[in-house]
Amino acid sequence: MYSDYEFLKVEPGADRVLRITMNRPEKLNASGEIGHAEQGRIWREFDADPEMNVALITGAGRAFCAGGDIKEGNGPLPIDTRDGRALVRNMIACRKPIVSAINGVAVGGGLAIALLADISIASERAVLIDGHVRLGLAAGDHAALVWPLAIGMARSKYHLLLGNRITGREAAEIGLVGTCVPHEDLMPTANEIATRLAEGPQFAIQGTKAALNDWYLHNIGIFEHSLYVEALSATLPDAEAGIRAVREGTEPEFPGAVNSDRY
């Protein structure tokens, strides 16, 4: 049932763990249009698979996922919100536990997957960046919903408004991920945890996850708000300047910095 995936390498295990690898290492696993759609779809199919109890997701090579492929195109601006909505909503709705092994940089939709996983494990080499504001975009995806619950409002605003880089160790210290381990221990630790979950009492595990995810569901309007604000921001000159700067490898000059009253 997983044979038609291109961006994702999907491997069902005899131990009832579905191992998923974002598999475009030459692009730091930047998703592109096909990958972005697959990142949302996989969770429905995993949830419906009677043979799999747990999903474990990581990235090939030295990155977890560098977000959308801005240089080659993840769809033209303004952005399409459907794939982003599917990713977040399908991960929250998935009954079964998801483990993320964050092996390197995690940005954009990749960061959403890393942090919406029920157990997030970061390597000491991991770098987490919600870089929306660096592109002239409002922080949509998952951040307004997930970060305040994880690390509080003050820290969320500090990191999201500045677009800070957060190391795996720092992310564990502030509570953004569950734990951080030496890089060589990342996959053994993640596999041990996934196997332990797969062998555990499934109704109890799934029921606990569902109850905890009610925090997200009760506040899902915050996510929808952020998604539409991101889509609106993508139509403004700041986003055009931010995207152009990434493609050209230059520092952006945001028109909104001197003409903010126009917005």
Short mmCIF file of N, CA and C in Angstrom, two decimals, residues 132-195:
data_model
loop_
_atom_site.label_atom_id
_atom_site.label_comp_id
_atom_site.label_asym_id
_atom_site.label_seq_id
_atom_site.Cartn_x
_atom_site.Cartn_y
_atom_site.Cartn_z
N HIS A 132 10.01 31.31 8.77
CA HIS A 132 9.01 32.04 7.99
C HIS A 132 9.30 33.53 7.91
N VAL A 133 9.58 34.15 9.07
CA VAL A 133 9.76 35.61 9.06
C VAL A 133 10.99 36.00 8.24
N ARG A 134 11.97 35.13 8.13
CA ARG A 134 13.14 35.43 7.31
C ARG A 134 12.78 35.52 5.84
N LEU A 135 11.65 34.89 5.47
CA LEU A 135 11.19 34.92 4.08
C LEU A 135 10.10 35.97 3.86
N GLY A 136 9.79 36.73 4.91
CA GLY A 136 8.70 37.69 4.80
C GLY A 136 7.33 37.07 4.94
N LEU A 137 7.28 35.87 5.53
CA LEU A 137 6.02 35.15 5.71
C LEU A 137 5.65 35.08 7.19
N ALA A 138 4.36 35.10 7.46
CA ALA A 138 3.89 34.84 8.83
C ALA A 138 4.12 33.37 9.17
N ALA A 139 4.36 33.09 10.43
CA ALA A 139 4.64 31.72 10.85
C ALA A 139 3.35 30.91 10.85
N GLY A 140 3.11 30.22 9.75
CA GLY A 140 1.94 29.35 9.63
C GLY A 140 2.30 27.94 10.04
N ASP A 141 2.03 26.97 9.16
CA ASP A 141 2.31 25.57 9.45
C ASP A 141 1.72 25.17 10.81
N HIS A 142 2.61 24.95 11.76
CA HIS A 142 2.21 24.39 13.04
C HIS A 142 2.50 25.30 14.23
N ALA A 143 3.38 26.29 14.04
CA ALA A 143 4.08 26.92 15.17
C ALA A 143 3.15 27.60 16.16
N ALA A 144 2.18 28.38 15.68
CA ALA A 144 1.31 29.12 16.60
C ALA A 144 0.48 28.17 17.46
N LEU A 145 0.25 26.97 16.97
CA LEU A 145 -0.52 25.97 17.72
C LEU A 145 0.36 25.19 18.69
N VAL A 146 1.53 24.79 18.25
CA VAL A 146 2.35 23.83 19.00
C VAL A 146 3.31 24.51 19.98
N TRP A 147 3.99 25.55 19.54
CA TRP A 147 5.08 26.11 20.35
C TRP A 147 4.62 26.66 21.70
N PRO A 148 3.55 27.46 21.78
CA PRO A 148 3.17 27.99 23.10
C PRO A 148 2.83 26.89 24.11
N LEU A 149 2.24 25.78 23.64
CA LEU A 149 1.95 24.68 24.55
C LEU A 149 3.23 24.01 25.02
N ALA A 150 4.24 23.97 24.16
CA ALA A 150 5.48 23.27 24.49
C ALA A 150 6.42 24.12 25.34
N ILE A 151 6.60 25.40 24.98
CA ILE A 151 7.65 26.20 25.62
C ILE A 151 7.14 27.51 26.20
N GLY A 152 5.84 27.78 26.11
CA GLY A 152 5.31 29.01 26.66
C GLY A 152 5.27 30.14 25.63
N MET A 153 4.47 31.16 25.92
CA MET A 153 4.26 32.24 24.97
C MET A 153 5.51 33.11 24.80
N ALA A 154 6.16 33.44 25.91
CA ALA A 154 7.30 34.35 25.82
C ALA A 154 8.41 33.77 24.95
N ARG A 155 8.77 32.51 25.20
CA ARG A 155 9.82 31.89 24.40
C ARG A 155 9.36 31.69 22.95
N SER A 156 8.08 31.37 22.76
CA SER A 156 7.57 31.19 21.39
C SER A 156 7.73 32.47 20.60
N LYS A 157 7.32 33.59 21.17
CA LYS A 157 7.45 34.86 20.46
C LYS A 157 8.92 35.20 20.22
N TYR A 158 9.75 34.95 21.19
CA TYR A 158 11.17 35.26 21.06
C TYR A 158 11.77 34.53 19.86
N HIS A 159 11.49 33.24 19.74
CA HIS A 159 12.10 32.46 18.66
C HIS A 159 11.39 32.66 17.32
N LEU A 160 10.06 32.74 17.32
CA LEU A 160 9.33 32.81 16.06
C LEU A 160 9.42 34.18 15.41
N LEU A 161 9.42 35.25 16.21
CA LEU A 161 9.51 36.59 15.64
C LEU A 161 10.91 36.89 15.12
N LEU A 162 11.92 36.24 15.69
CA LEU A 162 13.30 36.46 15.27
C LEU A 162 13.79 35.41 14.28
N GLY A 163 13.05 34.32 14.14
CA GLY A 163 13.49 33.26 13.24
C GLY A 163 14.78 32.60 13.68
N ASN A 164 14.92 32.36 14.97
CA ASN A 164 16.18 31.87 15.53
C ASN A 164 16.49 30.43 15.13
N ARG A 165 17.77 30.13 15.10
CA ARG A 165 18.25 28.75 14.99
C ARG A 165 18.32 28.16 16.39
N ILE A 166 17.76 26.98 16.57
CA ILE A 166 17.75 26.32 17.88
C ILE A 166 18.43 24.96 17.72
N THR A 167 19.47 24.71 18.47
CA THR A 167 20.15 23.42 18.39
C THR A 167 19.29 22.34 19.04
N GLY A 168 19.62 21.10 18.73
CA GLY A 168 18.91 19.99 19.35
C GLY A 168 19.00 20.02 20.86
N ARG A 169 20.18 20.34 21.38
CA ARG A 169 20.37 20.41 22.83
C ARG A 169 19.52 21.52 23.43
N GLU A 170 19.52 22.70 22.79
CA GLU A 170 18.70 23.81 23.28
C GLU A 170 17.22 23.47 23.22
N ALA A 171 16.80 22.79 22.14
CA ALA A 171 15.39 22.42 21.99
C ALA A 171 14.94 21.49 23.12
N ALA A 172 15.81 20.57 23.53
CA ALA A 172 15.48 19.68 24.64
C ALA A 172 15.44 20.44 25.96
N GLU A 173 16.34 21.37 26.14
CA GLU A 173 16.41 22.12 27.39
C GLU A 173 15.17 23.00 27.61
N ILE A 174 14.62 23.55 26.53
CA ILE A 174 13.44 24.41 26.69
C ILE A 174 12.13 23.65 26.54
N GLY A 175 12.20 22.37 26.19
CA GLY A 175 10.99 21.56 26.11
C GLY A 175 10.34 21.50 24.75
N LEU A 176 11.06 21.90 23.71
CA LEU A 176 10.50 21.86 22.36
C LEU A 176 10.53 20.45 21.79
N VAL A 177 11.50 19.64 22.22
CA VAL A 177 11.56 18.22 21.87
C VAL A 177 11.67 17.41 23.16
N GLY A 178 11.42 16.11 23.03
CA GLY A 178 11.42 15.27 24.22
C GLY A 178 12.79 15.06 24.82
N THR A 179 13.79 14.83 23.96
CA THR A 179 15.14 14.59 24.45
C THR A 179 16.13 14.83 23.33
N CYS A 180 17.39 14.99 23.69
CA CYS A 180 18.48 15.14 22.73
C CYS A 180 19.56 14.13 23.10
N VAL A 181 20.10 13.45 22.10
CA VAL A 181 21.11 12.42 22.35
C VAL A 181 22.28 12.64 21.40
N PRO A 182 23.47 12.08 21.71
CA PRO A 182 24.58 12.13 20.77
C PRO A 182 24.14 11.57 19.41
N HIS A 183 24.73 12.12 18.34
CA HIS A 183 24.26 11.76 17.00
C HIS A 183 24.31 10.26 16.75
N GLU A 184 25.37 9.62 17.20
CA GLU A 184 25.50 8.18 16.95
C GLU A 184 24.46 7.35 17.71
N ASP A 185 23.84 7.95 18.72
CA ASP A 185 22.82 7.23 19.49
C ASP A 185 21.40 7.51 19.00
N LEU A 186 21.26 8.40 18.02
CA LEU A 186 19.92 8.84 17.62
C LEU A 186 19.06 7.69 17.13
N MET A 187 19.49 6.98 16.09
CA MET A 187 18.64 5.94 15.52
C MET A 187 18.49 4.73 16.45
N PRO A 188 19.53 4.30 17.16
CA PRO A 188 19.29 3.22 18.14
C PRO A 188 18.27 3.63 19.20
N THR A 189 18.34 4.87 19.68
CA THR A 189 17.37 5.34 20.68
C THR A 189 15.97 5.40 20.09
N ALA A 190 15.85 5.97 18.90
CA ALA A 190 14.54 6.08 18.26
C ALA A 190 13.94 4.72 17.97
N ASN A 191 14.74 3.79 17.49
CA ASN A 191 14.24 2.44 17.22
C ASN A 191 13.82 1.73 18.49
N GLU A 192 14.59 1.93 19.57
CA GLU A 192 14.22 1.30 20.85
C GLU A 192 12.89 1.84 21.35
N ILE A 193 12.69 3.14 21.25
CA ILE A 193 11.44 3.73 21.71
C ILE A 193 10.27 3.28 20.83
N ALA A 194 10.47 3.29 19.50
CA ALA A 194 9.40 2.86 18.60
C ALA A 194 9.01 1.41 18.85
N THR A 195 10.00 0.55 19.04
CA THR A 195 9.73 -0.86 19.30
C THR A 195 8.99 -1.04 20.63
#
